[in-house]
Coordinates of C-alpha atoms in Angstrom, one line a residue:
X190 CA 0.0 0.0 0.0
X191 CA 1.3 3.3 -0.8
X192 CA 0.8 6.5 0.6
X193 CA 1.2 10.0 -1.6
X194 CA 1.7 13.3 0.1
X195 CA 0.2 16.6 -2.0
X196 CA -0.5 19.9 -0.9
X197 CA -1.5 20.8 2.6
X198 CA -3.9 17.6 4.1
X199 CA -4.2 15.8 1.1
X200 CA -2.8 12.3 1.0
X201 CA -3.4 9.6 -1.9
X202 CA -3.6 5.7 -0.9
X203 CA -3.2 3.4 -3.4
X204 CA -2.9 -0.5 -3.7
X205 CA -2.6 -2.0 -7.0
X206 CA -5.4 -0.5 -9.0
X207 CA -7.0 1.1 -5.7
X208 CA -7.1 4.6 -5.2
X209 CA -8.5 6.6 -2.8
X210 CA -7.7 10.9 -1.6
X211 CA -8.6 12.6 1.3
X212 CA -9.0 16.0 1.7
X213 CA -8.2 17.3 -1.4
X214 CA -8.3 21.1 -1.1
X215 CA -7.1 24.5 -2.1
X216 CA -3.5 23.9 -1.2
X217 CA -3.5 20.7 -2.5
X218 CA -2.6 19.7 -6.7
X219 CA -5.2 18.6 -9.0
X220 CA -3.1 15.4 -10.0
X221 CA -4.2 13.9 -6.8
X222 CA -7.4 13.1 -8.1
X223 CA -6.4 11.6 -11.1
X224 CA -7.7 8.1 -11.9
X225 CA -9.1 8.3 -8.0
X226 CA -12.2 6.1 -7.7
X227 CA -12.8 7.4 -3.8
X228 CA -12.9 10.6 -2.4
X229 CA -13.3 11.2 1.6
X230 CA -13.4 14.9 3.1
X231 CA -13.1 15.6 6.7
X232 CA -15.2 18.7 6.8
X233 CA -16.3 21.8 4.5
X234 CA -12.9 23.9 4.8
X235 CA -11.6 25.2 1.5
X236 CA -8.4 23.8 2.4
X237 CA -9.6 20.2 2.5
X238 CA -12.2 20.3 -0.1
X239 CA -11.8 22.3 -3.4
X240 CA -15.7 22.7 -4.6
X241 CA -14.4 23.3 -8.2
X242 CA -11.5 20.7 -8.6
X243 CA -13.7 17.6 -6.9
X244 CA -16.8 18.6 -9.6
X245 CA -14.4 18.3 -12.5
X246 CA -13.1 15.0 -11.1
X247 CA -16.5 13.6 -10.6
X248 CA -17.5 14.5 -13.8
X249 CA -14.9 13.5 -15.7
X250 CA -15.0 9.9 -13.7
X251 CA -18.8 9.6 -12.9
X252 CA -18.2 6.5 -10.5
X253 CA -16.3 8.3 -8.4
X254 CA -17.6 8.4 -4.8
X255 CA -17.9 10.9 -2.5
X256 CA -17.8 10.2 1.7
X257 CA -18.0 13.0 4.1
X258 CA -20.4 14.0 7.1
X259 CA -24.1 14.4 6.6
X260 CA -24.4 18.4 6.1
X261 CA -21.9 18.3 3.5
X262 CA -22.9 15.7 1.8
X263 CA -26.3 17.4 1.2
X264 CA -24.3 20.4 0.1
X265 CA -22.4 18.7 -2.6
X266 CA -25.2 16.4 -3.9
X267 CA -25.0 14.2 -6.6
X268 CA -24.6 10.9 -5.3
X269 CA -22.4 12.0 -2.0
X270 CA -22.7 9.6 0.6
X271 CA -23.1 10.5 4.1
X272 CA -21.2 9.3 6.9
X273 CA -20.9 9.6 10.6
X274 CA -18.7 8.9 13.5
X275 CA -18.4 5.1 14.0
X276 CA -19.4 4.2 10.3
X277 CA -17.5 1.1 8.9
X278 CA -18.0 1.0 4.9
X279 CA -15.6 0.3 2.1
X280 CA -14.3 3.0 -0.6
X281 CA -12.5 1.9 -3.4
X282 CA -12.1 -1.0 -2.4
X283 CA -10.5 -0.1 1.3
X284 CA -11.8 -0.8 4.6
X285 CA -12.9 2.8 5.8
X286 CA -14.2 3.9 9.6
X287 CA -15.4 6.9 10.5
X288 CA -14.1 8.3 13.7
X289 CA -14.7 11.8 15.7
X290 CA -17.3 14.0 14.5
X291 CA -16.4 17.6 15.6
X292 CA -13.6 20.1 14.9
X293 CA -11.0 21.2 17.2
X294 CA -12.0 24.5 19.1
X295 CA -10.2 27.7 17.8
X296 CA -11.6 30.4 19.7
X297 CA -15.0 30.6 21.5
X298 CA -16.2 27.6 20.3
X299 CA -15.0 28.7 16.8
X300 CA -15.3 27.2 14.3
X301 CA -18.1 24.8 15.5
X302 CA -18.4 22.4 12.4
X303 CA -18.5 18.7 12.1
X304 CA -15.1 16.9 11.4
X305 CA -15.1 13.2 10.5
X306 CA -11.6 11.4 10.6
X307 CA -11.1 8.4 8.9
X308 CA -9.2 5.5 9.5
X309 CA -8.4 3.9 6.1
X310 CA -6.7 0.2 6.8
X311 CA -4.7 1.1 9.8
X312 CA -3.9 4.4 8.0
X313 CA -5.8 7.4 10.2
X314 CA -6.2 11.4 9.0
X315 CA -7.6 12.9 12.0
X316 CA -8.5 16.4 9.6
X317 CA -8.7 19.1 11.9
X318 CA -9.1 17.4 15.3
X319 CA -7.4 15.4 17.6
X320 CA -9.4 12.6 18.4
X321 CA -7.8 10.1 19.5
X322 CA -9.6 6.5 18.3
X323 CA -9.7 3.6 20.3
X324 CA -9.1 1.0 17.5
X325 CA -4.7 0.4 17.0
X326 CA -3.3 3.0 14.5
X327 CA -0.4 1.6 12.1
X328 CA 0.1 4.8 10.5
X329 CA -1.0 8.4 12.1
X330 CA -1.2 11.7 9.5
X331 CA -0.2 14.2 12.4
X332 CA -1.5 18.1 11.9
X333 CA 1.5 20.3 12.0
X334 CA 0.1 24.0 12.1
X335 CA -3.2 25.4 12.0
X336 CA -5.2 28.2 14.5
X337 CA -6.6 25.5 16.6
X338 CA -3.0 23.5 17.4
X339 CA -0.3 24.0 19.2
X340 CA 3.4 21.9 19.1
X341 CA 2.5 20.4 22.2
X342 CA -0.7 19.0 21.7
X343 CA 0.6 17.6 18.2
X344 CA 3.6 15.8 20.6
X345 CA 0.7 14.4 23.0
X346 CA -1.3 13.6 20.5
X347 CA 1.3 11.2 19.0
X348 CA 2.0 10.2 22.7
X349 CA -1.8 9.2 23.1
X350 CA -2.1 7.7 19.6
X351 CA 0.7 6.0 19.7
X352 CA 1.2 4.9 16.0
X353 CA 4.2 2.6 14.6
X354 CA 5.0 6.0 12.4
X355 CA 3.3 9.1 11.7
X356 CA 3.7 11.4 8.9
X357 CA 3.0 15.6 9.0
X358 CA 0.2 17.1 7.3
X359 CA -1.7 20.6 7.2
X360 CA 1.3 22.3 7.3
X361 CA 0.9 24.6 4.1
X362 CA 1.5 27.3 7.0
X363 CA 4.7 27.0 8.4
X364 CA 8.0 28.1 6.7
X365 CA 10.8 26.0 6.1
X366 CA 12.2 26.2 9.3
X367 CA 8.5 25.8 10.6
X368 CA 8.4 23.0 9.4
X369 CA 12.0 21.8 10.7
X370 CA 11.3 22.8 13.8
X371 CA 8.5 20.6 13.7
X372 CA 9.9 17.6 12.2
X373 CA 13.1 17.9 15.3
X374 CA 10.2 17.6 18.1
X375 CA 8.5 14.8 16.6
X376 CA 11.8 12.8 15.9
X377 CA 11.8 12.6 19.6
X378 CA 8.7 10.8 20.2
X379 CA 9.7 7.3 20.4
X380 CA 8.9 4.1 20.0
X381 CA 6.5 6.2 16.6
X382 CA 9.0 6.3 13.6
X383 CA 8.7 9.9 12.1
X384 CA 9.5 11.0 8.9
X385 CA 8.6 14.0 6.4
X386 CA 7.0 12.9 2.7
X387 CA 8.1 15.5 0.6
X388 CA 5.4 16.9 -1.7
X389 CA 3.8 14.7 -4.3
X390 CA 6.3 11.4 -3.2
X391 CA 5.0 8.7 -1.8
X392 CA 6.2 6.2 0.7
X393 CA 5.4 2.4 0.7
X394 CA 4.0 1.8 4.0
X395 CA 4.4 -2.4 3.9
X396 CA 8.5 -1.0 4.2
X397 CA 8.6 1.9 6.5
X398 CA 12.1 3.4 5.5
X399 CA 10.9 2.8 1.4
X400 CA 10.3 5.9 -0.4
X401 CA 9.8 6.3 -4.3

């Protein structure tokens, strides 16, 4: 199974034939849809779902499906399938469940939207939250930056998670020494094995240290 970073959240799981992208957004590249037969989306956020860029894809492949949380869902229409916090089902051809359901607190109760995370064969994006699942996580997408996070609760997240390896994502915001600074905390946390995927490569996650 192999797992493709792009812009921002967006990641690309593939086995074989299989392909599946979450969160493809603003700040994410349009290749990551292509020849995709499954789309999940966290939440409504325009930097994990790009409106524009998922309606091309679904019309240019009209099997295409679409999973995301009930309010979007209705939003987008056309087929999109609703889904909810403790939801098993299967997209393209992957075992997918549905974990969380709200979005980490900026301010005041800010933003105060639904947030789905989705664990996809051992594989979990948490999208903006940091639920922490009850189920064993092989391989943990860890937020590096947003409004609602801080360093510290990324580290205890990973701490409470505990993952075999974790990989950074939404982290369009920090700089490049953001983003080292980042990456020389995390190293830290063992027994998790933490590594950077630079944009648009891909690392095989059935060989931890095997990227290509």
């Amino acid at each position: 199974m192999r797992l493709t970073k792009y812009g921002h959240a967006c990641v690309r799981i593939e086995d074989g034939n299989r392909a599946l992208v979450i969160d493809p957004g603003t700040f994410s590249e349009t290749e990551a849809l292509s020849g995709a037969t499954a789309v999940l989306i966290t939440h409504e956020h325009e930097d994990h779902i790009d409106v524009g860029k998922l309606a091309a894809a679904r019309k240019s492949h009209p099997a295409l499906t679409v999973h995301t949380h009930a309010a979007l869902a209705a939003a987008l229409g056309n087929g999109a399938t609703a889904v909810a916090a403790g939801d098993t089902f299967t997209a393209a051809g992957f075992t997918v469940r549905a974990v969380g359901g709200e979005h980490a607190e900026i301010i005041d109760g800010l933003p105060g939207c639904p947030n789905i995370g989705f664990i996809v064969d051992g594989v979990y994006h948490p999208g903006d939250s940091l639920f922490v699942p009850v189920e064993p996580v092989d391989t943990l997408l860890v937020p590096a930056s947003g409004p609602w996070l801080k360093l510290r609760e990324a580290i205890e997240f990973v701490r409470a998670v505990r993952p075999t390896r974790a990989f950074p994502i939404h982290d369009a915001n920090l700089s490049d020494i953001g983003m080292q600074n980042f990456d020389a905390w995390l190293t830290e946390e063992h027994p998790t094995d933490y590594a950077r995927i630079p944009l648009g490569e891909s690392v095989d996650l059935n060989k931890p240290d095997s990227r290509r």
